[in-house]
Structures are given as structure tokens and as C-alpha cells.
mmCIF file of C-alpha atoms and ligand atoms in Angstrom:
data_model
loop_
_atom_site.group_PDB
_atom_site.id
_atom_site.type_symbol
_atom_site.label_atom_id
_atom_site.label_comp_id
_atom_site.label_asym_id
_atom_site.label_seq_id
_atom_site.Cartn_x
_atom_site.Cartn_y
_atom_site.Cartn_z
ATOM 1 C CA GLU A 1 -11.253 30.655 -21.659
ATOM 2 C CA LYS A 2 -11.183 26.917 -22.322
ATOM 3 C CA ALA A 3 -11.997 27.804 -25.932
ATOM 4 C CA GLY A 4 -14.727 25.173 -26.191
ATOM 5 C CA TYR A 5 -12.700 22.359 -24.647
ATOM 6 C CA PRO A 6 -14.106 20.630 -21.544
ATOM 7 C CA HIS A 7 -10.801 20.915 -19.700
ATOM 8 C CA PHE A 8 -7.645 22.986 -19.827
ATOM 9 C CA MET A 9 -5.640 19.798 -20.079
ATOM 10 C CA LEU A 10 -7.302 18.829 -23.361
ATOM 11 C CA LYS A 11 -7.047 22.378 -24.668
ATOM 12 C CA GLU A 12 -3.346 22.450 -23.862
ATOM 13 C CA ILE A 13 -2.731 19.035 -25.428
ATOM 14 C CA PHE A 14 -4.370 20.345 -28.593
ATOM 15 C CA GLU A 15 -2.360 23.561 -28.455
ATOM 16 C CA GLN A 16 0.882 21.654 -28.849
ATOM 17 C CA PRO A 17 1.338 22.077 -32.611
ATOM 18 C CA LYS A 18 1.167 25.832 -32.111
ATOM 19 C CA ALA A 19 3.201 25.844 -28.890
ATOM 20 C CA ILE A 20 6.023 23.875 -30.495
ATOM 21 C CA GLN A 21 5.876 26.120 -33.549
ATOM 22 C CA ASP A 22 6.130 29.160 -31.259
ATOM 23 C CA CYS A 23 9.137 27.603 -29.549
ATOM 24 C CA LEU A 24 10.878 27.039 -32.890
ATOM 25 C CA ARG A 25 9.918 30.378 -34.438
ATOM 26 C CA GLY A 26 12.861 32.645 -35.151
ATOM 27 C CA ARG A 27 15.239 29.967 -33.915
ATOM 28 C CA LEU A 28 15.071 27.374 -36.609
ATOM 29 C CA ASP A 29 15.249 28.209 -40.291
ATOM 30 C CA SER A 30 14.565 25.186 -42.434
ATOM 31 C CA THR A 31 15.486 26.927 -45.692
ATOM 32 C CA THR A 32 18.987 27.854 -44.588
ATOM 33 C CA HIS A 33 19.181 24.985 -42.056
ATOM 34 C CA GLN A 34 20.373 27.426 -39.414
ATOM 35 C CA ILE A 35 19.620 27.475 -35.713
ATOM 36 C CA THR A 36 19.789 30.826 -33.931
ATOM 37 C CA LEU A 37 19.852 30.778 -30.145
ATOM 38 C CA SER A 38 21.060 34.082 -28.757
ATOM 39 C CA GLY A 39 21.045 32.645 -25.226
ATOM 40 C CA LEU A 40 23.482 29.976 -26.263
ATOM 41 C CA GLU A 41 25.651 32.436 -28.141
ATOM 42 C CA LYS A 42 25.976 34.432 -24.939
ATOM 43 C CA VAL A 43 27.585 31.545 -23.019
ATOM 44 C CA LYS A 44 29.325 29.954 -25.999
ATOM 45 C CA ASP A 45 32.823 30.171 -24.513
ATOM 46 C CA LYS A 46 31.693 28.665 -21.211
ATOM 47 C CA LEU A 47 29.899 25.911 -23.071
ATOM 48 C CA LEU A 48 32.841 25.032 -25.251
ATOM 49 C CA ALA A 49 35.117 24.969 -22.221
ATOM 50 C CA ALA A 50 32.752 22.912 -20.029
ATOM 51 C CA HIS A 51 33.887 19.372 -19.297
ATOM 52 C CA ARG A 52 30.387 18.301 -18.491
ATOM 53 C CA ILE A 53 26.844 19.549 -18.262
ATOM 54 C CA ILE A 54 24.644 18.983 -15.230
ATOM 55 C CA ILE A 55 20.887 19.228 -15.717
ATOM 56 C CA VAL A 56 18.766 19.983 -12.668
ATOM 57 C CA ALA A 57 14.966 19.675 -12.573
ATOM 58 C CA CYS A 58 11.937 18.094 -10.859
ATOM 59 C CA GLY A 59 9.040 15.929 -12.041
ATOM 60 C CA THR A 60 8.078 16.175 -15.687
ATOM 61 C CA SER A 61 10.900 18.647 -16.285
ATOM 62 C CA TRP A 62 13.277 15.994 -14.945
ATOM 63 C CA HIS A 63 11.999 13.649 -17.661
ATOM 64 C CA ALA A 64 12.833 16.302 -20.255
ATOM 65 C CA ALA A 65 16.288 16.462 -18.671
ATOM 66 C CA LEU A 66 16.769 12.726 -19.046
ATOM 67 C CA LEU A 67 15.945 12.803 -22.746
ATOM 68 C CA ALA A 68 18.226 15.837 -23.153
ATOM 69 C CA GLU A 69 21.032 13.778 -21.615
ATOM 70 C CA TYR A 70 20.615 11.142 -24.321
ATOM 71 C CA TRP A 71 20.439 13.777 -27.044
ATOM 72 C CA ILE A 72 23.383 15.895 -25.878
ATOM 73 C CA GLU A 73 25.675 12.933 -25.256
ATOM 74 C CA GLU A 74 24.833 11.415 -28.631
ATOM 75 C CA LEU A 75 25.095 14.603 -30.664
ATOM 76 C CA CYS A 76 27.725 16.622 -28.772
ATOM 77 C CA ARG A 77 29.842 13.894 -27.128
ATOM 78 C CA ILE A 78 29.983 15.741 -23.824
ATOM 79 C CA PRO A 79 29.137 13.994 -20.533
ATOM 80 C CA VAL A 80 25.807 14.979 -19.021
ATOM 81 C CA GLU A 81 24.513 14.305 -15.531
ATOM 82 C CA VAL A 82 20.846 14.554 -14.670
ATOM 83 C CA GLU A 83 19.897 15.409 -11.118
ATOM 84 C CA TYR A 84 16.701 15.716 -9.141
ATOM 85 C CA ALA A 85 16.993 19.238 -7.746
ATOM 86 C CA SER A 86 15.863 18.044 -4.304
ATOM 87 C CA GLU A 87 18.715 15.525 -4.153
ATOM 88 C CA PHE A 88 21.343 17.743 -5.704
ATOM 89 C CA ARG A 89 20.856 20.543 -3.217
ATOM 90 C CA TYR A 90 21.343 18.378 -0.143
ATOM 91 C CA ARG A 91 24.269 16.236 -1.117
ATOM 92 C CA ASN A 92 27.176 18.641 -1.260
ATOM 93 C CA PRO A 93 27.564 18.150 -5.020
ATOM 94 C CA ILE A 94 30.905 18.593 -6.739
ATOM 95 C CA VAL A 95 30.331 21.643 -8.872
ATOM 96 C CA GLY A 96 32.535 24.560 -9.885
ATOM 97 C CA PRO A 97 33.366 27.225 -12.460
ATOM 98 C CA ASP A 98 33.968 24.667 -15.224
ATOM 99 C CA ASP A 99 30.442 23.325 -14.999
ATOM 100 C CA LEU A 100 27.476 24.368 -17.031
ATOM 101 C CA ILE A 101 24.174 23.758 -15.290
ATOM 102 C CA ILE A 102 20.995 23.557 -17.326
ATOM 103 C CA ALA A 103 17.942 24.270 -15.208
ATOM 104 C CA ILE A 104 14.642 23.072 -16.613
ATOM 105 C CA SER A 105 11.493 24.505 -15.068
ATOM 106 C CA GLN A 106 8.129 25.275 -16.594
ATOM 107 C CA SER A 107 7.071 27.685 -13.840
ATOM 108 C CA GLY A 108 10.534 28.992 -13.040
ATOM 109 C CA GLU A 109 9.473 28.990 -9.389
ATOM 110 C CA THR A 110 10.090 25.433 -8.169
ATOM 111 C CA ALA A 111 11.748 25.877 -4.779
ATOM 112 C CA ASP A 112 14.059 22.864 -4.901
ATOM 113 C CA THR A 113 15.315 23.788 -8.359
ATOM 114 C CA LEU A 114 15.801 27.416 -7.410
ATOM 115 C CA VAL A 115 17.842 26.636 -4.296
ATOM 116 C CA ALA A 116 19.922 23.994 -6.116
ATOM 117 C CA LEU A 117 20.805 26.649 -8.693
ATOM 118 C CA GLU A 118 21.622 29.274 -6.101
ATOM 119 C CA ASN A 119 24.086 26.835 -4.515
ATOM 120 C CA ALA A 120 25.678 25.960 -7.859
ATOM 121 C CA LYS A 121 25.961 29.620 -8.757
ATOM 122 C CA GLN A 122 27.744 30.347 -5.478
ATOM 123 C CA HIS A 123 30.287 27.730 -6.520
ATOM 124 C CA GLY A 124 30.881 29.583 -9.773
ATOM 125 C CA ALA A 125 28.873 27.406 -12.179
ATOM 126 C CA THR A 126 27.179 28.971 -15.190
ATOM 127 C CA ILE A 127 23.384 28.592 -15.188
ATOM 128 C CA PHE A 128 21.437 28.127 -18.410
ATOM 129 C CA GLY A 129 17.667 28.215 -17.868
ATOM 130 C CA VAL A 130 15.059 26.416 -19.953
ATOM 131 C CA VAL A 131 11.963 28.126 -18.593
ATOM 132 C CA ASN A 132 8.428 28.877 -19.736
ATOM 133 C CA VAL A 133 7.417 31.753 -17.477
ATOM 134 C CA VAL A 134 9.157 34.943 -18.546
ATOM 135 C CA GLY A 135 10.751 36.877 -15.705
ATOM 136 C CA SER A 136 10.287 34.044 -13.193
ATOM 137 C CA SER A 137 12.768 33.479 -10.356
ATOM 138 C CA ILE A 138 14.758 30.801 -12.205
ATOM 139 C CA ALA A 139 14.814 32.902 -15.378
ATOM 140 C CA ARG A 140 16.206 35.818 -13.399
ATOM 141 C CA LEU A 141 18.822 33.720 -11.652
ATOM 142 C CA SER A 142 20.069 32.192 -14.902
ATOM 143 C CA ASP A 143 23.114 33.620 -16.677
ATOM 144 C CA SER A 144 21.438 32.857 -19.955
ATOM 145 C CA GLY A 145 18.773 30.573 -21.358
ATOM 146 C CA ILE A 146 15.940 29.724 -23.707
ATOM 147 C CA TYR A 147 12.303 30.511 -23.078
ATOM 148 C CA THR A 148 10.074 27.671 -24.218
ATOM 149 C CA HIS A 149 7.203 29.985 -25.344
ATOM 150 C CA ALA A 150 4.488 27.404 -24.604
ATOM 151 C CA GLY A 151 2.105 30.134 -23.433
ATOM 152 C CA PRO A 152 0.310 29.903 -20.079
ATOM 153 C CA GLU A 153 -0.305 26.348 -18.896
ATOM 154 C CA ILE A 154 -3.295 26.159 -16.553
ATOM 155 C CA GLY A 155 -3.722 22.385 -16.216
ATOM 156 C CA VAL A 156 -1.675 21.257 -13.229
ATOM 157 C CA ALA A 157 -0.172 18.327 -15.113
ATOM 158 C CA SER A 158 2.367 19.520 -17.599
ATOM 159 C CA THR A 159 1.640 18.841 -21.297
ATOM 160 C CA LYS A 160 2.606 21.575 -23.753
ATOM 161 C CA ALA A 161 5.220 22.872 -21.341
ATOM 162 C CA PHE A 162 6.939 19.474 -21.566
ATOM 163 C CA THR A 163 6.923 19.101 -25.347
ATOM 164 C CA THR A 164 8.216 22.654 -25.780
ATOM 165 C CA GLN A 165 10.983 21.908 -23.276
ATOM 166 C CA LEU A 166 11.918 19.008 -25.530
ATOM 167 C CA ALA A 167 11.878 21.202 -28.638
ATOM 168 C CA ALA A 168 14.063 23.818 -26.925
ATOM 169 C CA LEU A 169 16.491 21.212 -25.601
ATOM 170 C CA LEU A 170 16.850 19.591 -28.999
ATOM 171 C CA LEU A 171 17.588 22.982 -30.574
ATOM 172 C CA PHE A 172 20.216 23.413 -27.858
ATOM 173 C CA ALA A 173 21.748 19.988 -28.531
ATOM 174 C CA ILE A 174 21.950 20.459 -32.302
ATOM 175 C CA LYS A 175 23.416 23.949 -31.974
ATOM 176 C CA LEU A 176 25.992 22.813 -29.416
ATOM 177 C CA ALA A 177 26.928 19.883 -31.657
ATOM 178 C CA GLN A 178 27.506 22.382 -34.465
ATOM 179 C CA TYR A 179 29.667 24.586 -32.224
ATOM 180 C CA LYS A 180 31.715 21.584 -31.208
ATOM 181 C CA GLN A 181 31.862 20.317 -34.790
ATOM 182 C CA LYS A 182 30.547 16.948 -33.711
ATOM 183 C CA ILE A 183 27.737 16.778 -36.251
ATOM 184 C CA ASP A 184 27.979 16.592 -40.033
ATOM 185 C CA THR A 185 25.883 18.842 -42.233
ATOM 186 C CA ALA A 186 23.724 16.022 -43.562
ATOM 187 C CA THR A 187 22.724 14.913 -40.060
ATOM 188 C CA SER A 188 22.059 18.413 -38.792
ATOM 189 C CA ASP A 189 20.030 19.245 -41.927
ATOM 190 C CA THR A 190 17.960 16.108 -41.411
ATOM 191 C CA LEU A 191 17.318 16.875 -37.756
ATOM 192 C CA ILE A 192 16.428 20.489 -38.524
ATOM 193 C CA ASN A 193 13.973 19.422 -41.236
ATOM 194 C CA GLU A 194 12.448 16.807 -38.982
ATOM 195 C CA LEU A 195 12.155 19.198 -36.055
ATOM 196 C CA GLN A 196 10.408 21.666 -38.335
ATOM 197 C CA ALA A 197 7.936 18.923 -39.256
ATOM 198 C CA VAL A 198 7.056 18.109 -35.621
ATOM 199 C CA PRO A 199 4.079 20.509 -35.268
ATOM 200 C CA ASP A 200 2.380 18.964 -38.328
ATOM 201 C CA LYS A 201 3.071 15.435 -37.147
ATOM 202 C CA VAL A 202 1.661 16.241 -33.705
ATOM 203 C CA GLN A 203 -1.430 17.567 -35.459
ATOM 204 C CA GLU A 204 -1.644 14.367 -37.473
ATOM 205 C CA ILE A 205 -1.677 12.313 -34.253
ATOM 206 C CA LEU A 206 -4.386 14.549 -32.786
ATOM 207 C CA ASN A 207 -6.445 14.186 -35.974
ATOM 208 C CA SER A 208 -6.080 10.474 -36.527
ATOM 209 C CA GLN A 209 -5.575 8.642 -33.212
ATOM 210 C CA LEU A 210 -8.179 10.160 -30.903
ATOM 211 C CA GLU A 211 -10.907 7.522 -31.300
ATOM 212 C CA LYS A 212 -8.397 4.710 -30.910
ATOM 213 C CA ILE A 213 -6.979 6.250 -27.739
ATOM 214 C CA LYS A 214 -10.482 6.776 -26.303
ATOM 215 C CA SER A 215 -11.353 3.133 -26.886
ATOM 216 C CA ILE A 216 -8.127 1.974 -25.222
ATOM 217 C CA ALA A 217 -8.893 4.304 -22.308
ATOM 218 C CA HIS A 218 -12.316 2.720 -21.849
ATOM 219 C CA LYS A 219 -10.914 -0.779 -22.062
ATOM 220 C CA TYR A 220 -8.393 -0.167 -19.279
ATOM 221 C CA VAL A 221 -10.374 2.230 -17.111
ATOM 222 C CA ASP A 222 -10.489 -0.233 -14.192
ATOM 223 C CA ALA A 223 -6.846 -1.252 -14.282
ATOM 224 C CA LYS A 224 -5.142 -1.244 -10.889
ATOM 225 C CA ASP A 225 -1.635 -0.875 -12.250
ATOM 226 C CA PHE A 226 0.031 0.012 -15.528
ATOM 227 C CA LEU A 227 3.545 -0.536 -16.809
ATOM 228 C CA TYR A 228 5.135 1.812 -19.385
ATOM 229 C CA LEU A 229 8.225 0.538 -21.139
ATOM 230 C CA GLY A 230 10.643 2.088 -23.581
ATOM 231 C CA ARG A 231 14.310 1.955 -24.418
ATOM 232 C CA GLY A 232 16.863 4.529 -25.487
ATOM 233 C CA TYR A 233 15.276 7.865 -26.333
ATOM 234 C CA ASN A 234 11.890 6.443 -25.454
ATOM 235 C CA PHE A 235 12.772 5.460 -21.911
ATOM 236 C CA PRO A 236 12.247 8.993 -20.510
ATOM 237 C CA ILE A 237 8.918 9.108 -22.358
ATOM 238 C CA ALA A 238 7.852 5.864 -20.665
ATOM 239 C CA LEU A 239 8.553 7.564 -17.325
ATOM 240 C CA GLU A 240 6.555 10.602 -18.391
ATOM 241 C CA GLY A 241 3.618 8.501 -19.618
ATOM 242 C CA ALA A 242 3.480 6.694 -16.275
ATOM 243 C CA LEU A 243 3.680 9.936 -14.289
ATOM 244 C CA LYS A 244 0.863 11.453 -16.338
ATOM 245 C CA LEU A 245 -1.389 8.448 -15.700
ATOM 246 C CA LYS A 246 -0.663 8.482 -11.945
ATOM 247 C CA GLU A 247 -1.409 12.184 -11.624
ATOM 248 C CA ILE A 248 -4.499 12.301 -13.762
ATOM 249 C CA SER A 249 -6.260 8.976 -13.086
ATOM 250 C CA TYR A 250 -4.758 7.879 -9.734
ATOM 251 C CA ILE A 251 -3.934 4.501 -11.271
ATOM 252 C CA HIS A 252 -0.608 3.204 -10.059
ATOM 253 C CA ALA A 253 1.807 3.220 -12.982
ATOM 254 C CA GLU A 254 5.488 2.619 -13.388
ATOM 255 C CA GLY A 255 7.810 3.557 -16.185
ATOM 256 C CA TYR A 256 10.821 1.363 -16.789
ATOM 257 C CA PRO A 257 13.561 0.824 -19.314
ATOM 258 C CA ALA A 258 12.117 -2.215 -21.082
ATOM 259 C CA ALA A 259 15.089 -4.513 -20.549
ATOM 260 C CA GLU A 260 15.219 -3.744 -16.822
ATOM 261 C CA MET A 261 11.821 -5.385 -16.448
ATOM 262 C CA LYS A 262 13.293 -8.851 -16.150
ATOM 263 C CA HIS A 263 15.274 -7.695 -13.126
ATOM 264 C CA GLY A 264 12.135 -7.315 -11.050
ATOM 265 C CA PRO A 265 8.922 -5.782 -12.387
ATOM 266 C CA ILE A 266 8.190 -8.746 -14.653
ATOM 267 C CA ALA A 267 6.979 -10.458 -11.468
ATOM 268 C CA LEU A 268 3.943 -8.140 -11.639
ATOM 269 C CA VAL A 269 2.862 -9.336 -15.077
ATOM 270 C CA ASP A 270 -0.346 -11.336 -15.375
ATOM 271 C CA GLU A 271 -3.471 -11.150 -17.533
ATOM 272 C CA ASN A 272 -4.680 -8.126 -15.559
ATOM 273 C CA LEU A 273 -1.665 -5.931 -16.164
ATOM 274 C CA PRO A 274 -1.708 -3.537 -19.106
ATOM 275 C CA VAL A 275 1.819 -2.992 -20.407
ATOM 276 C CA LEU A 276 2.391 -0.118 -22.775
ATOM 277 C CA PHE A 277 5.411 -0.316 -25.044
ATOM 278 C CA ILE A 278 6.886 2.526 -27.039
ATOM 279 C CA ALA A 279 7.916 0.459 -30.039
ATOM 280 C CA THR A 280 8.387 2.918 -32.882
ATOM 281 C CA LYS A 281 10.945 2.146 -35.589
ATOM 282 C CA ASP A 282 14.497 2.792 -34.503
ATOM 283 C CA LYS A 283 17.845 1.087 -34.041
ATOM 284 C CA ILE A 284 16.687 -0.670 -30.931
ATOM 285 C CA GLN A 285 13.258 -1.803 -32.124
ATOM 286 C CA GLU A 286 14.278 -5.438 -32.442
ATOM 287 C CA LYS A 287 15.167 -5.436 -28.744
ATOM 288 C CA ILE A 288 11.835 -3.901 -27.802
ATOM 289 C CA ILE A 289 10.066 -6.558 -29.836
ATOM 290 C CA SER A 290 11.709 -9.320 -27.820
ATOM 291 C CA ASN A 291 10.698 -7.523 -24.618
ATOM 292 C CA MET A 292 7.123 -7.478 -25.938
ATOM 293 C CA GLN A 293 7.310 -11.213 -26.522
ATOM 294 C CA GLU A 294 8.379 -11.716 -22.906
ATOM 295 C CA ILE A 295 5.233 -9.903 -21.716
ATOM 296 C CA LYS A 296 2.992 -11.746 -24.161
ATOM 297 C CA ALA A 297 4.348 -15.073 -22.953
ATOM 298 C CA ARG A 298 3.144 -14.102 -19.473
ATOM 299 C CA SER A 299 -0.327 -13.077 -20.695
ATOM 300 C CA GLY A 300 0.085 -9.334 -20.059
ATOM 301 C CA GLN A 301 -2.172 -6.966 -22.002
ATOM 302 C CA LEU A 302 -0.032 -5.292 -24.648
ATOM 303 C CA ILE A 303 -0.570 -1.748 -25.848
ATOM 304 C CA ALA A 304 1.997 -0.515 -28.362
ATOM 305 C CA LEU A 305 2.933 2.821 -29.839
ATOM 306 C CA VAL A 306 4.030 1.850 -33.340
ATOM 307 C CA SER A 307 5.194 3.685 -36.432
ATOM 308 C CA THR A 308 2.387 4.165 -38.973
ATOM 309 C CA ASP A 309 1.783 0.976 -40.967
ATOM 310 C CA ASP A 310 4.128 -1.136 -38.877
ATOM 311 C CA THR A 311 1.776 -4.088 -39.095
ATOM 312 C CA PHE A 312 4.329 -6.520 -37.695
ATOM 313 C CA VAL A 313 4.526 -4.816 -34.305
ATOM 314 C CA SER A 314 0.871 -3.791 -34.203
ATOM 315 C CA SER A 315 -0.184 -7.400 -34.823
ATOM 316 C CA MET A 316 1.733 -8.481 -31.713
ATOM 317 C CA ALA A 317 -0.143 -6.050 -29.506
ATOM 318 C CA ASP A 318 -3.712 -6.184 -28.211
ATOM 319 C CA ASP A 319 -4.066 -2.510 -29.047
ATOM 320 C CA SER A 320 -1.864 -0.107 -30.931
ATOM 321 C CA ILE A 321 -1.568 3.611 -31.552
ATOM 322 C CA GLU A 322 0.176 4.925 -34.657
ATOM 323 C CA ILE A 323 2.936 7.526 -34.648
ATOM 324 C CA PRO A 324 3.996 9.162 -37.939
ATOM 325 C CA GLU A 325 7.452 8.014 -38.979
ATOM 326 C CA ALA A 326 10.258 10.205 -37.725
ATOM 327 C CA HIS A 327 13.976 10.133 -37.052
ATOM 328 C CA GLU A 328 14.618 8.235 -33.822
ATOM 329 C CA ILE A 329 15.868 11.399 -32.134
ATOM 330 C CA ILE A 330 12.606 13.189 -32.950
ATOM 331 C CA ALA A 331 10.119 10.346 -32.431
ATOM 332 C CA PRO A 332 9.953 10.574 -28.613
ATOM 333 C CA ILE A 333 8.457 14.076 -28.878
ATOM 334 C CA LEU A 334 5.637 12.575 -30.941
ATOM 335 C CA SER A 335 5.192 9.545 -28.680
ATOM 336 C CA THR A 336 4.465 11.864 -25.766
ATOM 337 C CA ILE A 337 1.163 13.028 -27.288
ATOM 338 C CA PRO A 338 -0.854 9.755 -27.149
ATOM 339 C CA LEU A 339 0.370 9.130 -23.602
ATOM 340 C CA GLN A 340 -1.017 12.498 -22.501
ATOM 341 C CA LEU A 341 -4.319 11.716 -24.214
ATOM 342 C CA LEU A 342 -4.507 8.227 -22.735
ATOM 343 C CA ALA A 343 -4.036 9.638 -19.213
ATOM 344 C CA TYR A 344 -6.643 12.313 -19.950
ATOM 345 C CA TYR A 345 -9.318 9.939 -21.230
ATOM 346 C CA ILE A 346 -8.752 7.380 -18.468
ATOM 347 C CA GLY A 347 -8.877 10.215 -15.929
ATOM 348 C CA ILE A 348 -12.190 11.621 -17.138
ATOM 349 C CA ALA A 349 -13.688 8.128 -17.465
ATOM 350 C CA ARG A 350 -12.852 7.637 -13.790
ATOM 351 C CA GLY A 351 -14.419 10.972 -12.873
ATOM 352 C CA CYS A 352 -11.157 12.607 -11.834
ATOM 353 C CA ASP A 353 -10.563 16.327 -11.724
ATOM 354 C CA VAL A 354 -7.980 16.249 -14.497
ATOM 355 C CA ASP A 355 -7.171 19.949 -14.388
ATOM 356 C CA LYS A 356 -6.568 19.924 -10.642
ATOM 357 C CA PRO A 357 -5.470 16.494 -9.480
ATOM 358 C CA ARG A 358 -5.704 16.006 -5.732
ATOM 359 C CA ASN A 359 -2.703 17.001 -3.608
ATOM 360 C CA LEU A 360 -0.870 18.696 -6.484
ATOM 361 C CA ALA A 361 -0.027 22.346 -7.070
ATOM 362 C CA LYS A 362 0.951 24.045 -10.306
ATOM 363 C CA SER A 363 4.133 25.453 -8.916
ATOM 364 C CA VAL A 364 5.776 23.791 -5.982
ATOM 365 C CA THR A 365 7.216 26.736 -4.103
ATOM 366 C CA VAL A 366 7.843 24.788 -0.913
ATOM 367 C CA GLU A 367 10.500 22.142 -0.611
HETATM 368 C C1 LIG B 1 3.813 16.941 -13.666
HETATM 369 C C2 LIG B 1 4.313 18.253 -13.364
HETATM 370 C C3 LIG B 1 5.363 18.368 -12.310
HETATM 371 C C4 LIG B 1 6.345 19.504 -12.641
HETATM 372 C C5 LIG B 1 7.333 19.715 -11.501
HETATM 373 C C6 LIG B 1 8.381 20.743 -11.863
HETATM 374 O O1 LIG B 1 2.858 16.941 -14.662
HETATM 375 O O2 LIG B 1 3.887 19.224 -13.944
HETATM 376 O O3 LIG B 1 6.035 17.163 -12.124
HETATM 377 O O4 LIG B 1 7.022 19.163 -13.814
HETATM 378 O O5 LIG B 1 6.640 20.114 -10.348
HETATM 379 O O6 LIG B 1 7.780 21.968 -12.171
HETATM 380 P P1 LIG B 1 8.537 23.078 -12.970
HETATM 381 O O7 LIG B 1 8.780 22.583 -14.339
HETATM 382 O O8 LIG B 1 7.615 24.269 -12.946
HETATM 383 O O9 LIG B 1 9.831 23.353 -12.238
#
């Protein structure tokens, strides 16, 4: 059932071109540049009336929420709050009939998320679920939603469930921007074309970067700590990369917004600390480059995710991994892939049970 792969995690990483395609199928038409989301249609009036959106999730799904916040605020100009379900449920949150809550959950069974939603629903909020498992508790509780269609995910650490959450959330953001007339046709056409191209670009990364990633994994297999840095749309991906490494290899890792580093974590930097930067081409790349220089000046080991053929940035780093060029809104989906692979290869090199990391469960049905 692993289809020739040594682990479910690797199989599921490699399934991502298909999983993302399945998530987009029937929803995104790149000839007419239309997005069809019946779940969104159903709550259209509520959505247009909502003064804000609150996104509730845990773990990796919370990282998807954070990126969705950046996307929705940028494209739809509506305020978004992102909440850890476990915090939201216990702090008497201000929520009512004018609020739209997006619940993100791969399993649809996470106890903290479920209870947070039940509370919000009692206060009259509308619940929109972004869920993988059809018919799960969160799917049933939701007023409407989008299934991510990633297929069953067996590996405990989320991979294809995460990237399909991102694809679904970006469809949501573009469609809502269209409803609210906050996006011009040229921009939405570009994003739709680029989203359609994601499965092929993911495949390109899987085809071309594997050996490079394996060699980086072997080089840093004995690291005690790791820092993952990104800015803007790539900040949530830095958090996700760090979480994946922690879970899969048991190496301590932290994700940070790159500029925040000088407010504390830079004290950790010495020649033994690998620092991974997501430094693909975007509006903020110049800022990331100066953050890289700050690490280099303190002898940290630099690993960079760079856009293909960006020799300037790759020459600054000790090691680099290439990401096909993409619109800055789309690029973080692609940058996720090498971070999953890096965690996987470091994990197996350290002899870890990557499909079933210690102390973790696939669905956390206790609080
Ligand atoms: C990490 C991971 C977890 C889950 C979290 C929420 O790789 O998989 O952090 O994301 O337990 O689970 P769901 O999405 O099922 O609500």
C-alpha cells in the first residue's frame, strides 16, 4: 500500500502534484478563468456582510491559516484573525452572528477545533470548514465548506493535507476577492493561471531537487538546532518547515519572521547553527538578503530556498535549493515541498520512525 515507497510520508510528499490537482479539479477553469466553489456560493451573503473572518485551527493547519490571513487580507481587504483553537475556546472570545469562522482541519476530528467551533456556532457565527475527511465531525458541524480532496493521509505528519489546504484557501481568497470586487481581472487571471501550474511546478521540484536535498540532509544530520526564517507569505512556511523537522527528526527547530531574529534568536547564531532562509524572488527579497548577511556575519550555516537561476542569492548561501519561479502569492506553496523532504531525509538518516513520530497521534481527539 506504500506503492513502492519506503514510507507513507515520502509517498504522500510525492502524491502532492495529484492531490493539488484533485483539489483544483472542477473548481478552477484556466480557459475561462473562472473559479466555482459551491460551498462559498452557499454562504455568499454572510461572507459579503462579514466584518471580519476568524480562522481557527491547530498545528500544521494553523500554519495554513496564517498564510490564508495574508492572502485574504491582501486580496479581499477584509480583516482576518488567526486563532489556535485551544486558546480560542478558553478565552471567552468576542464572536457573534456577523462573524465568519473558517475552520481548518485535515482530520475533521481535532477536539480543540471542534469545541471552539461549537462555541462559536452557539454564538451565531457561520462556520466554513476546510476539511480533508469527508463526513468528519467538523465537516458535519460546518454550515458550508470546501473539501481539500487530498485523499487519505497515513503519515502522522501532515504533508499533502497541508498543501491542499493551501490550494483550497487560495481558491477561497481569489473567489471572495472577486465577489467583493477587490481584484482586477488581470490579477485574478494571473493567479488562476499560476495556481493551475502548481502541480507541474511541484513535480519539477520533486524531479530536480531530490539529490541536492539529500546531500543537505546528510550534511546537517547532527545539528542540535535549526532556524527557519521567512518574511511575508513565506513566514508561515518557515514555521511549517520548523515544525516538520521537529516532528520527524527530533531536532529542535524554530521558525521566525526573518526580521524578528535580531530581537532575540540571533543570540543563538554561531558556526554550528544551520539557518534556512526562504529567499525566493518577491517584493521583500531585498530585505531577506540583508537578513542573510546578518547571519553570515555571525558565521551561521546558510541554507537558502532560491528562485531557479537566482545565482546572486544562491552564491551567498552555503547550500541552496531551487524553486521554479512563481507569483509571490503562489511561491510559498512550492517552498513547502523541499522543507518536507529535508525533514524526511534528516529523519531517516537519524533512524527515526518518520511515519509515526513518538508521542504524536494522527488525529488529536483529546484536548
Ligand atoms: C503536524 C500535524 C498536526 C496537525 C494538527 C491538526 O504535521 O499534522 O500539527 O496539523 O494536529 O490536525 P487537523 O488538521 O486534523 O485538525
